[in-house]
mmCIF file of C-alpha atoms and ligand atoms in Angstrom:
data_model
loop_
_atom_site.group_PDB
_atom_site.id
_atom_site.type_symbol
_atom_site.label_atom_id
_atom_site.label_comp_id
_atom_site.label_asym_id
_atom_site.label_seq_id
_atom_site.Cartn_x
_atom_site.Cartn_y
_atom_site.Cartn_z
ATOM 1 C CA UNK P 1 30.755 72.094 -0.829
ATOM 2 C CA UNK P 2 30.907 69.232 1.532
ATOM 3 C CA UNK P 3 34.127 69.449 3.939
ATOM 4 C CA UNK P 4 36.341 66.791 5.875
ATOM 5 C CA UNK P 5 37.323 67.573 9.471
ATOM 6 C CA UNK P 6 40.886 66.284 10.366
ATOM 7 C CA UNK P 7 44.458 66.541 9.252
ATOM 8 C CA UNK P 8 45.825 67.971 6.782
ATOM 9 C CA UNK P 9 47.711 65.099 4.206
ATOM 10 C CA UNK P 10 49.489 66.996 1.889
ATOM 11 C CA UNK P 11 51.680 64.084 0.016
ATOM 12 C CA UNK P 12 48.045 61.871 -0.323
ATOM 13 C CA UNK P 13 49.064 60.018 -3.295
ATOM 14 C CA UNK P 14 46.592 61.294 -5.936
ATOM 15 C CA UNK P 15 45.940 61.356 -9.545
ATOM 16 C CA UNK P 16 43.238 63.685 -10.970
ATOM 17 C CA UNK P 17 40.213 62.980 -12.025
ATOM 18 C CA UNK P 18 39.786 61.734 -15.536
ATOM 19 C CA UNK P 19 38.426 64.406 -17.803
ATOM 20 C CA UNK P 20 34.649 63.494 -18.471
ATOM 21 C CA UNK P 21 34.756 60.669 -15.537
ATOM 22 C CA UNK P 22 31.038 60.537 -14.251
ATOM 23 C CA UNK P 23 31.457 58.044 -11.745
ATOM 24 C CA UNK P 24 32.140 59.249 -8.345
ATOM 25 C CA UNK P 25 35.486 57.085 -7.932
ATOM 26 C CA UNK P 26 37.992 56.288 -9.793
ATOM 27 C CA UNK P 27 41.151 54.088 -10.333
ATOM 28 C CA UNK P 28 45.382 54.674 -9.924
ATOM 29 C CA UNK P 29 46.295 54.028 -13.878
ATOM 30 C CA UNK P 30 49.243 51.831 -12.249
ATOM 31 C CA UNK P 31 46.698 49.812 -10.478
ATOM 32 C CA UNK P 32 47.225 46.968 -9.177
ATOM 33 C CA UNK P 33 50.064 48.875 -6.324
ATOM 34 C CA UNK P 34 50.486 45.243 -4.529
ATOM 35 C CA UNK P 35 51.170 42.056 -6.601
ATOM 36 C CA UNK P 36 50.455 38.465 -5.019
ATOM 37 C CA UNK P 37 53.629 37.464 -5.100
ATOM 38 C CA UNK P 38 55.262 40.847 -2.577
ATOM 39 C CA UNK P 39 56.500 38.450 -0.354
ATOM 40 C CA UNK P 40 58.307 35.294 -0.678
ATOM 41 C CA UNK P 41 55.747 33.290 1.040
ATOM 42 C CA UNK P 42 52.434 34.904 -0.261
ATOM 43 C CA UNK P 43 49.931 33.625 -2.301
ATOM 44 C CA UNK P 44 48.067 36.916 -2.228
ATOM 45 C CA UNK P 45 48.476 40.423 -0.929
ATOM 46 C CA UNK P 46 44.418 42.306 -0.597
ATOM 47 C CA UNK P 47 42.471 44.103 1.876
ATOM 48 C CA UNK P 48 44.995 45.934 3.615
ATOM 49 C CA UNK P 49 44.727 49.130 5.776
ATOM 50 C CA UNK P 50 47.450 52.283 5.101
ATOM 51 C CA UNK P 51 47.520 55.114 7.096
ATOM 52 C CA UNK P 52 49.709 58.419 7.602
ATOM 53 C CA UNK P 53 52.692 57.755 9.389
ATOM 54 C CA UNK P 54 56.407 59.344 10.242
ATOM 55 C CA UNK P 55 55.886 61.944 7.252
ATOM 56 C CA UNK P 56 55.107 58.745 5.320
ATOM 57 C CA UNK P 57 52.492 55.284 5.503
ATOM 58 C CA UNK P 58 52.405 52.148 7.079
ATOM 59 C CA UNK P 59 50.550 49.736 6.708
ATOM 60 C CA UNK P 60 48.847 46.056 7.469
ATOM 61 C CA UNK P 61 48.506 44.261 4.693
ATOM 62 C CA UNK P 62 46.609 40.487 4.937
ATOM 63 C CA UNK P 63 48.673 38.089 3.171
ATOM 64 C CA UNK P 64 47.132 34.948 2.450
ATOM 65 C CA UNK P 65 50.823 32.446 2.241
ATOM 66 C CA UNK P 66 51.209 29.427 -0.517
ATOM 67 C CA UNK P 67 49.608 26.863 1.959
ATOM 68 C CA UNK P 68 46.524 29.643 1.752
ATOM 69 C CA UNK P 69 46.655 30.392 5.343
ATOM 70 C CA UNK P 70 45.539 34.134 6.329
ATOM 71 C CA UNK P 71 48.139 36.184 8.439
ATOM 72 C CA UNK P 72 48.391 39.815 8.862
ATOM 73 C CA UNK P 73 51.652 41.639 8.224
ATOM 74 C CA UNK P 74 53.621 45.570 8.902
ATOM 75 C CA UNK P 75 55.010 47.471 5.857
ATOM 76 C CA UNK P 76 55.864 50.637 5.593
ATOM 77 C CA UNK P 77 56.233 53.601 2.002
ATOM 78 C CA UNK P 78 57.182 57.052 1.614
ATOM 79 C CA UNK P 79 54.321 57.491 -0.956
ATOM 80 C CA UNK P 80 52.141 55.356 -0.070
ATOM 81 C CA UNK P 81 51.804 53.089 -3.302
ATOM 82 C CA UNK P 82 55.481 51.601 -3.297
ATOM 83 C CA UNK P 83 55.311 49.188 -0.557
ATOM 84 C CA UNK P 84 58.262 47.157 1.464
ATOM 85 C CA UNK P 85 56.313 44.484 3.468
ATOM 86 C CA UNK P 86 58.070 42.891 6.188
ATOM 87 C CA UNK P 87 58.154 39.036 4.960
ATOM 88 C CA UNK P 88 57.636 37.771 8.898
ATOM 89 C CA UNK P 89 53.847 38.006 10.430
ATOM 90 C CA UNK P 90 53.210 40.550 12.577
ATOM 91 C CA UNK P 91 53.893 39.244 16.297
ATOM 92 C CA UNK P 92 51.720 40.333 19.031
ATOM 93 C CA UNK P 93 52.152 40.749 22.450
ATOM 94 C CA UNK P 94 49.362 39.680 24.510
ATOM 95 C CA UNK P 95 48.878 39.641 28.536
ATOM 96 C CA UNK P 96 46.579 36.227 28.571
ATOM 97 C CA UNK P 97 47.808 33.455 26.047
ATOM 98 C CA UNK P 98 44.400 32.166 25.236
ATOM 99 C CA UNK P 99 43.762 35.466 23.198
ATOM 100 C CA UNK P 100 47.008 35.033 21.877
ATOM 101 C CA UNK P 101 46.663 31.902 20.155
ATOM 102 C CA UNK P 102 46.554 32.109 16.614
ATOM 103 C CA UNK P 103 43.920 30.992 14.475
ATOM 104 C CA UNK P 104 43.718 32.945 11.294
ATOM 105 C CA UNK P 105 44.012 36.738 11.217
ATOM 106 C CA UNK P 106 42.579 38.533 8.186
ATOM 107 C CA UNK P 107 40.880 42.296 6.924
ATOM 108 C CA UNK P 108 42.968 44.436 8.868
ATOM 109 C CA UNK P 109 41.228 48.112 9.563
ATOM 110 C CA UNK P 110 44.132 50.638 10.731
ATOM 111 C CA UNK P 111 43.226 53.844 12.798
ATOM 112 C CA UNK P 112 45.191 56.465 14.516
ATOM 113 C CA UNK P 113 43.253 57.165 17.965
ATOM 114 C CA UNK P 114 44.366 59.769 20.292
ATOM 115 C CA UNK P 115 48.126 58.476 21.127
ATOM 116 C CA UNK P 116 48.233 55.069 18.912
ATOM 117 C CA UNK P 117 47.170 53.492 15.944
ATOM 118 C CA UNK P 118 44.599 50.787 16.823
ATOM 119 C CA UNK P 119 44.268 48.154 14.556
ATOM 120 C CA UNK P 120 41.209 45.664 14.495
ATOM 121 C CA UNK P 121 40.861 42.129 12.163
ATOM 122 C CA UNK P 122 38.927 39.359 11.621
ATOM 123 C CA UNK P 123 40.433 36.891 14.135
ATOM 124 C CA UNK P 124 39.473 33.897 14.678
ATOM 125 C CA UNK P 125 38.911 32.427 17.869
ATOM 126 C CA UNK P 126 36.471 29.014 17.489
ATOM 127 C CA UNK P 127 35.191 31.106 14.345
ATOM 128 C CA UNK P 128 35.803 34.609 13.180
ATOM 129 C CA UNK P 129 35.560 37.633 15.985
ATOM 130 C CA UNK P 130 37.135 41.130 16.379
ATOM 131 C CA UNK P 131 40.773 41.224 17.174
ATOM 132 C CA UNK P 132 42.161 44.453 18.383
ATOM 133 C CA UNK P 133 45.497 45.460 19.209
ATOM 134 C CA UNK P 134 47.643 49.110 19.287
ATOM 135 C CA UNK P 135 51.003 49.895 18.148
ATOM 136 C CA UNK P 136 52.949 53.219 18.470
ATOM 137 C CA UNK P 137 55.719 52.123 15.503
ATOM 138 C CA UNK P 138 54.136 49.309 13.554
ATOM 139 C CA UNK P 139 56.540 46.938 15.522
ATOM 140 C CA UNK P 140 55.421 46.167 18.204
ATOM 141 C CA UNK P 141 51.750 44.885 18.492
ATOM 142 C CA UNK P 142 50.202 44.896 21.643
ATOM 143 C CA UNK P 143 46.991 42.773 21.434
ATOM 144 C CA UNK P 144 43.808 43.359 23.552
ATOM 145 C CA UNK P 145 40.893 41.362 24.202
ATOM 146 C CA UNK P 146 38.771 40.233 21.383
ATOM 147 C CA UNK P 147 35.984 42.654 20.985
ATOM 148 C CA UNK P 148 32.929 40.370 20.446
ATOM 149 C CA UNK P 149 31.645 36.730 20.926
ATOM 150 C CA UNK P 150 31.968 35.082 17.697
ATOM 151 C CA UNK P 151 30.648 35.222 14.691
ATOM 152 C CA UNK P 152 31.460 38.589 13.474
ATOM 153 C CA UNK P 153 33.966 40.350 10.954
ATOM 154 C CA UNK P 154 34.485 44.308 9.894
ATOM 155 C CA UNK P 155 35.139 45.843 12.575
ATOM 156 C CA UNK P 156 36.105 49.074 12.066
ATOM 157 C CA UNK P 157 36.936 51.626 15.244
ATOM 158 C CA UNK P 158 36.192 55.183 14.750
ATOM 159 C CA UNK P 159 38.828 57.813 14.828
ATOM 160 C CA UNK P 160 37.832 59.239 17.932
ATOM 161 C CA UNK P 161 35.620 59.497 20.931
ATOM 162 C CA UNK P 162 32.093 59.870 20.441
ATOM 163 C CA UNK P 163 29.883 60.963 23.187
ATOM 164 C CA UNK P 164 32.908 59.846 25.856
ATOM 165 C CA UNK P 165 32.995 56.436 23.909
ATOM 166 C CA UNK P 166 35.194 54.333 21.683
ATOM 167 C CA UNK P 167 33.053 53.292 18.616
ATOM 168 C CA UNK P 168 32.929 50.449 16.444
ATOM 169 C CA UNK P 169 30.753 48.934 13.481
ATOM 170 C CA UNK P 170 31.132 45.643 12.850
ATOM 171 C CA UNK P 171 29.044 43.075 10.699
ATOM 172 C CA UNK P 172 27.440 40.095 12.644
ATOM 173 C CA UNK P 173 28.034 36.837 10.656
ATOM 174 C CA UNK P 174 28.549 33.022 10.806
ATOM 175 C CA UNK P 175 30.992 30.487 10.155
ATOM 176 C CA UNK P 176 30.834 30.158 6.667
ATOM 177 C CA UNK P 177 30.763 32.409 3.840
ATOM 178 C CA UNK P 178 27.824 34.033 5.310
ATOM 179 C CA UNK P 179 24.701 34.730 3.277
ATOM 180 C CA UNK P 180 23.399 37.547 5.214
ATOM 181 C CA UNK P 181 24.659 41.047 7.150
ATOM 182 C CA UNK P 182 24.120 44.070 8.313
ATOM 183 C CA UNK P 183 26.395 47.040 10.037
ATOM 184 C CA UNK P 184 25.709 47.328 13.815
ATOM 185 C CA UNK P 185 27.095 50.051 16.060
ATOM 186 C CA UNK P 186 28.814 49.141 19.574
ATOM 187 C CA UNK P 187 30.530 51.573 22.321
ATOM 188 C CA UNK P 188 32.859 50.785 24.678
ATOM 189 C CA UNK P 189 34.413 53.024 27.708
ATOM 190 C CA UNK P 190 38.101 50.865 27.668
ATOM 191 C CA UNK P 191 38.574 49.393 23.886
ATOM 192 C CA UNK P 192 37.258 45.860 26.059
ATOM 193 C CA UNK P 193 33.999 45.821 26.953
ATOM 194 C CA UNK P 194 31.531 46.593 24.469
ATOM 195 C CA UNK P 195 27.732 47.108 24.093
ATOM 196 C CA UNK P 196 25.197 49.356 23.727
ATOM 197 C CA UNK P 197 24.886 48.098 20.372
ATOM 198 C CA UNK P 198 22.471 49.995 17.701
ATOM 199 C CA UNK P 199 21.510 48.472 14.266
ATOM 200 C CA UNK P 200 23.006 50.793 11.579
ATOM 201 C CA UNK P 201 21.703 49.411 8.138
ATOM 202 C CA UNK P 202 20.797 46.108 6.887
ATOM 203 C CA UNK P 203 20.694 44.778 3.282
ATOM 204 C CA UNK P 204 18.290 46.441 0.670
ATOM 205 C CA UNK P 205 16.207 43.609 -0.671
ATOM 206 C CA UNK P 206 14.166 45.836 -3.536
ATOM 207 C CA UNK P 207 14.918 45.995 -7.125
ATOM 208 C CA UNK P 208 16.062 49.668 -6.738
ATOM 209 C CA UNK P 209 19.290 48.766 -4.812
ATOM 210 C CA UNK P 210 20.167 44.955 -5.706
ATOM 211 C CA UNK P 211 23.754 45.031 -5.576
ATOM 212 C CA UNK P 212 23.743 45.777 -2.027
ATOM 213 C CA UNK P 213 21.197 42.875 -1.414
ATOM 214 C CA UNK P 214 22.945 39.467 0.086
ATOM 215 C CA UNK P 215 24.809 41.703 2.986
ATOM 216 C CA UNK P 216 26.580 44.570 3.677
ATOM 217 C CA UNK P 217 29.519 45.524 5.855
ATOM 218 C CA UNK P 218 31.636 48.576 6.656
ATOM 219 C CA UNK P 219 34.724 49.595 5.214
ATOM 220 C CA UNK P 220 37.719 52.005 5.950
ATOM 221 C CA UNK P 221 37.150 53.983 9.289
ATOM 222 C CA UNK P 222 34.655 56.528 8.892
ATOM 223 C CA UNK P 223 35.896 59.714 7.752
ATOM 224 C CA UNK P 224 34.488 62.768 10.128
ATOM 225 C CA UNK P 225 32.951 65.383 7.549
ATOM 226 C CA UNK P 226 30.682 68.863 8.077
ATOM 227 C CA UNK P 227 27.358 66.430 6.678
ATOM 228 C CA UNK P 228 28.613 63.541 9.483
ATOM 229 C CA UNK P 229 30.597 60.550 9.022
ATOM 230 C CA UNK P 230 31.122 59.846 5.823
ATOM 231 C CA UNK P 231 31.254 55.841 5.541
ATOM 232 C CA UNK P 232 32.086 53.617 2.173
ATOM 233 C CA UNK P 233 31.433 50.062 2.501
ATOM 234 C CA UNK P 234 30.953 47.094 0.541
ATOM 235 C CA UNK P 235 27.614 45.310 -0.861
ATOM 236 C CA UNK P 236 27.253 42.030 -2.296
ATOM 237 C CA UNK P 237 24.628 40.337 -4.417
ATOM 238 C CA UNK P 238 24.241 36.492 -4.612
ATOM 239 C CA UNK P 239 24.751 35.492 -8.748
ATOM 240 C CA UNK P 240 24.396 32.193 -10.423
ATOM 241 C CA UNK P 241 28.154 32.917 -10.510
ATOM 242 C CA UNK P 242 28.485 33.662 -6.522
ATOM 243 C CA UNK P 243 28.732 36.740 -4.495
ATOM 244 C CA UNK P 244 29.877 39.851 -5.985
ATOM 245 C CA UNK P 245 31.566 42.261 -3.978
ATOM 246 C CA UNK P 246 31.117 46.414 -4.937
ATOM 247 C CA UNK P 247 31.676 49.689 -2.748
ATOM 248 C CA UNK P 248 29.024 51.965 -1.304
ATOM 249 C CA UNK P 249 28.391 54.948 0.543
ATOM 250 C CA UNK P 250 26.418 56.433 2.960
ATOM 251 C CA UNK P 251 26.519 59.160 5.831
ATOM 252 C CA UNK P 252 25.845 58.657 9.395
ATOM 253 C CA UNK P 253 25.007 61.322 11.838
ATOM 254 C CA UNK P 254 27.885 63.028 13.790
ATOM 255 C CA UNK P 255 26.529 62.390 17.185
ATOM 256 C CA UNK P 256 24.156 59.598 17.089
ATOM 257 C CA UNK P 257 25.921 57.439 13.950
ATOM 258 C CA UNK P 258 23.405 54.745 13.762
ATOM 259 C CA UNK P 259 21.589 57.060 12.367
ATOM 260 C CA UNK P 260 21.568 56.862 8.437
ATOM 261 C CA UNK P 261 21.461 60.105 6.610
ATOM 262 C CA UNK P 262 22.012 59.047 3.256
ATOM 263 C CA UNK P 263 22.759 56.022 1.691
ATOM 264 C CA UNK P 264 23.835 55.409 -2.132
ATOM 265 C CA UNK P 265 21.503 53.173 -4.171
ATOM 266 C CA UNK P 266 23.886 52.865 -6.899
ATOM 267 C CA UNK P 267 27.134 51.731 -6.368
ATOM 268 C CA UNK P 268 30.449 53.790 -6.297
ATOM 269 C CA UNK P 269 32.938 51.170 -7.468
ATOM 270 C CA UNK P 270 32.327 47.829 -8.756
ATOM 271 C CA UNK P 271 34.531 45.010 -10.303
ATOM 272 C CA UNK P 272 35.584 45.996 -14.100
ATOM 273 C CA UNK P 273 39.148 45.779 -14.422
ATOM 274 C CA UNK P 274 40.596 42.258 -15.203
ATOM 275 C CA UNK P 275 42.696 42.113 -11.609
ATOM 276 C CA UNK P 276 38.658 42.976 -10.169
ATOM 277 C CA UNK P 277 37.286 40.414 -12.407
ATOM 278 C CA UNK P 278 39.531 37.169 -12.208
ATOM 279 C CA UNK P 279 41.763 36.300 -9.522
ATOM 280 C CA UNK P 280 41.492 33.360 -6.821
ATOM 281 C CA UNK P 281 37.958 35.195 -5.947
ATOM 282 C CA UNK P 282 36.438 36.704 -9.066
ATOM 283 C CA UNK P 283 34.815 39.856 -8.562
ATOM 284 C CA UNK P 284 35.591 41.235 -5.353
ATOM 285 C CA UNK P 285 36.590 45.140 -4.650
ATOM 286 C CA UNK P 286 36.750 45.385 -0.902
ATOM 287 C CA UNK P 287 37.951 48.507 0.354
ATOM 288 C CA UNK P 288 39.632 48.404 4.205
ATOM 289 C CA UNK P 289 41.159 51.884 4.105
ATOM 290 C CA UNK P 290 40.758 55.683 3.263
ATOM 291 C CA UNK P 291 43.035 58.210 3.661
ATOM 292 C CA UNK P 292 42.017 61.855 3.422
ATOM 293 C CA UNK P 293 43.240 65.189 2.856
ATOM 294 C CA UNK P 294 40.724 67.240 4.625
ATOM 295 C CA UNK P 295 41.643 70.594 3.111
ATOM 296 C CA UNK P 296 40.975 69.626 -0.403
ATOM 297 C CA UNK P 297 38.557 66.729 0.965
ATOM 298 C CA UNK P 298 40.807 64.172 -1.385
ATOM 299 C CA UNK P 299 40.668 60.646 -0.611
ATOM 300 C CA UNK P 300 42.748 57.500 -1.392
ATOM 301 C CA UNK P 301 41.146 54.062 -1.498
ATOM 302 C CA UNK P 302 43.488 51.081 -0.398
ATOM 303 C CA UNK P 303 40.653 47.407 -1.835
ATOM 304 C CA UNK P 304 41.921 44.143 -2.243
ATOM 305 C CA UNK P 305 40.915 42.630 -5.721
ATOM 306 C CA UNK P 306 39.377 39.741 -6.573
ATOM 307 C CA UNK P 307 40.776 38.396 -3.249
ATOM 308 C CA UNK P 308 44.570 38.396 -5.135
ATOM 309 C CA UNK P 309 46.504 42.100 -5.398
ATOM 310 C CA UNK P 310 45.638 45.827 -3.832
ATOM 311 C CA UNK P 311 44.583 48.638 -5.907
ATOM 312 C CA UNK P 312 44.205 52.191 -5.477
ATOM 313 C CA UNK P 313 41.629 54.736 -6.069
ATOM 314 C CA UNK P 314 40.903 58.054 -5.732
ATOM 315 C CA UNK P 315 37.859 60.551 -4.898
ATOM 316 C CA UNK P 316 36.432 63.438 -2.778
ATOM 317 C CA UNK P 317 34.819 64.048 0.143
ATOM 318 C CA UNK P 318 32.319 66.141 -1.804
ATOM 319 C CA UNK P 319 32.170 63.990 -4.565
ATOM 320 C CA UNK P 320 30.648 61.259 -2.470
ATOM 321 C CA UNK P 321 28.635 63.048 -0.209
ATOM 322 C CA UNK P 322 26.724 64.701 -3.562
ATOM 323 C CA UNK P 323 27.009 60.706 -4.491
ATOM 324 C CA UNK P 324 25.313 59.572 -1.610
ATOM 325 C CA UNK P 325 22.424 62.417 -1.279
ATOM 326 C CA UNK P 326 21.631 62.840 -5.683
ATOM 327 C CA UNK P 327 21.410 59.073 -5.605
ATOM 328 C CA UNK P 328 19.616 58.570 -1.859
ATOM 329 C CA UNK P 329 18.349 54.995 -0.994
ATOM 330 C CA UNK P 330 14.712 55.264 1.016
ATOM 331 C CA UNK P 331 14.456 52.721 3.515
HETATM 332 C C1 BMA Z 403 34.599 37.932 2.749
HETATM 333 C C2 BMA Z 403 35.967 38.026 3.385
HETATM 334 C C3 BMA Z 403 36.822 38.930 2.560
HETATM 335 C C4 BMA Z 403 36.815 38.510 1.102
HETATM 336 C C5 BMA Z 403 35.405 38.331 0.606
HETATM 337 C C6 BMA Z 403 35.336 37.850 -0.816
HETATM 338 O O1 BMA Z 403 33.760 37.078 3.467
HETATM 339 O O2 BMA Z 403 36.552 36.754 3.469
HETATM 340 O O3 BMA Z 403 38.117 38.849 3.042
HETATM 341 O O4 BMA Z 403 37.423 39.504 0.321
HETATM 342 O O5 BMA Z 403 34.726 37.455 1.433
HETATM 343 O O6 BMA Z 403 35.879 36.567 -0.939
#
């Protein structure tokens, strides 16, 4: 049995698995946890990161308002699926006011790191780039320099240190809706200058993988298992109805991890619910954060849906690594 490395998360919130349930993942029966309307000002409340926090979650939650302008917002729950979202933005400090000017702030990735949580968006600055900032109490947000040039979006810091480097994957992109992408690697020494940058995975243009075929781009921080980092993510295919937005898999090595090990051909969730299937963006699940119990490997999946509410769903660490290596892609 595949194991996680990290902390233990005893109150995880968790339903078992359906009896007879095939698919790797599946959904919280009360889904959707976050309605559009959570705070007065919102026109929709999606892709949102939740981690561990003071014995219970916080959270950033992207909250697109009524004049459909994207801002990023703290909120904190002792069980993680009842949330209390503080109605004001989330203000950050910054040293130099020309990173501190807002454009739009959006897809917030969460991730505890040493002494801090870190958390990284899509910011824009003359089109989307990689905002980053830390905060010790969800707060007070102390914003860094951006992390890229523009265009890019998804980035998403690993937990720790790898070979005496922060890490990040991130999706190179454009100004627009984007059409293309593929996960790229970058390290950095301070959390401000980045590079060394290492193609991870692109999109699989074959018949045997299709959903994943228009782009691709990482997920909730990698979770660090015994097989290596295990990694969901989200694929789209171009329809005659638009882009359609599932989840994915794969595992990257520990040390190196550009390096795919496995990769999912088939999907592990994929819009099927009717707050997945209609909404202001019809069938979207994009999932921005994991948490995991690493003794029993479970795992809690925070996804925006169909660009309008959160849901919540559940699987294992061994569950998806069997996923990812019955079902391997060969690129
Ligand atoms: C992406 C981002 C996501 C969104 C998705 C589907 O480009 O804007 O925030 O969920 O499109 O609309």
């Amino acid at each position: 049995m595949s194991k996680a490395i990290g902390k233990e998360l005893k109150n995880i919130p968790w339903q078992e698995c359906p009896e007879g349930e095939t698919k790797p993942v599946w959904r919280y029966s009360e889904n959707p946890i976050i309605e559009r309307y959570a705070i007065p000002t919102s026109n929709s409340v999606f892709n949102s990161a939740a981690v561990p926090f003071e014995g219970g979650f916080a959270g950033v939650f992207r909250c697109d308002s009524m004049a459909v302008s994207m801002d990023l917002f703290a909120g904190f729950s002792k069980d993680g699926i009842h949330w209390d979202i503080n109605p004001e933005p989330v203000k950050f400090e910054c040293e130099d006011g020309e990173i501190a000017k807002r454009e739009y702030r959006y897809d917030p990735r969460v991730v505890f790191i040493e002494d801090r949580y870190y958390l990284t968006w899509c910011n824009g600055y003359h089109g989307p780039t990689i905002g980053i900032a830390y905060t010790y109490d969800f707060k007070k947000f102390v914003q860094l320099e951006n992390a890229f040039l523009p265009y890019n979006r998804n980035g998403v810091l690993f937990p720790r240190k790898i070979n005496g480097k922060y890490a990040m994957l991130s999706r190179p992109s454009d100004t627009g809706h984007t059409p293309f992408g593929d996960i790229f690697y970058s390290q950095s020494p301070d959390l401000e200058y980045w590079g060394h940058h290492r193609y991870v995975m692109g999109t699989y243009k074959g018949d045997e993988s299709a959903w994943q075929s228009t782009k691709i781009g990482p997920g909730p921080c990698p979770i660090e298992t015994d097989e290596g980092w295990l990694l969901i993510y989200h694929g789209v295919i171009n329809t005659c109805n638009g882009f359609v937005y599932r989840m994915g898999c794969a595992i990257l090595d520990i040390d190196e991890p550009w390096k795919v090990k496995y990769r999912s051909k088939f999907y592990i969730l994929s819009p099927r619910e009717t707050y997945e299937l209609c909404g202001d963006v019809p069938n979207v699940v994009f999932p921005c954060a994991a948490l995991c119990d690493a003794p029993t490997g479970r795992i809690a999946i925070y996804y925006g849906c169909a660009d309008t509410v959160t849901g919540l769903a559940f699987t294992t660490v061994d569950r998806l690594i069997d996923w990812a290596k019955t079902n391997n892609l060969e690129v």
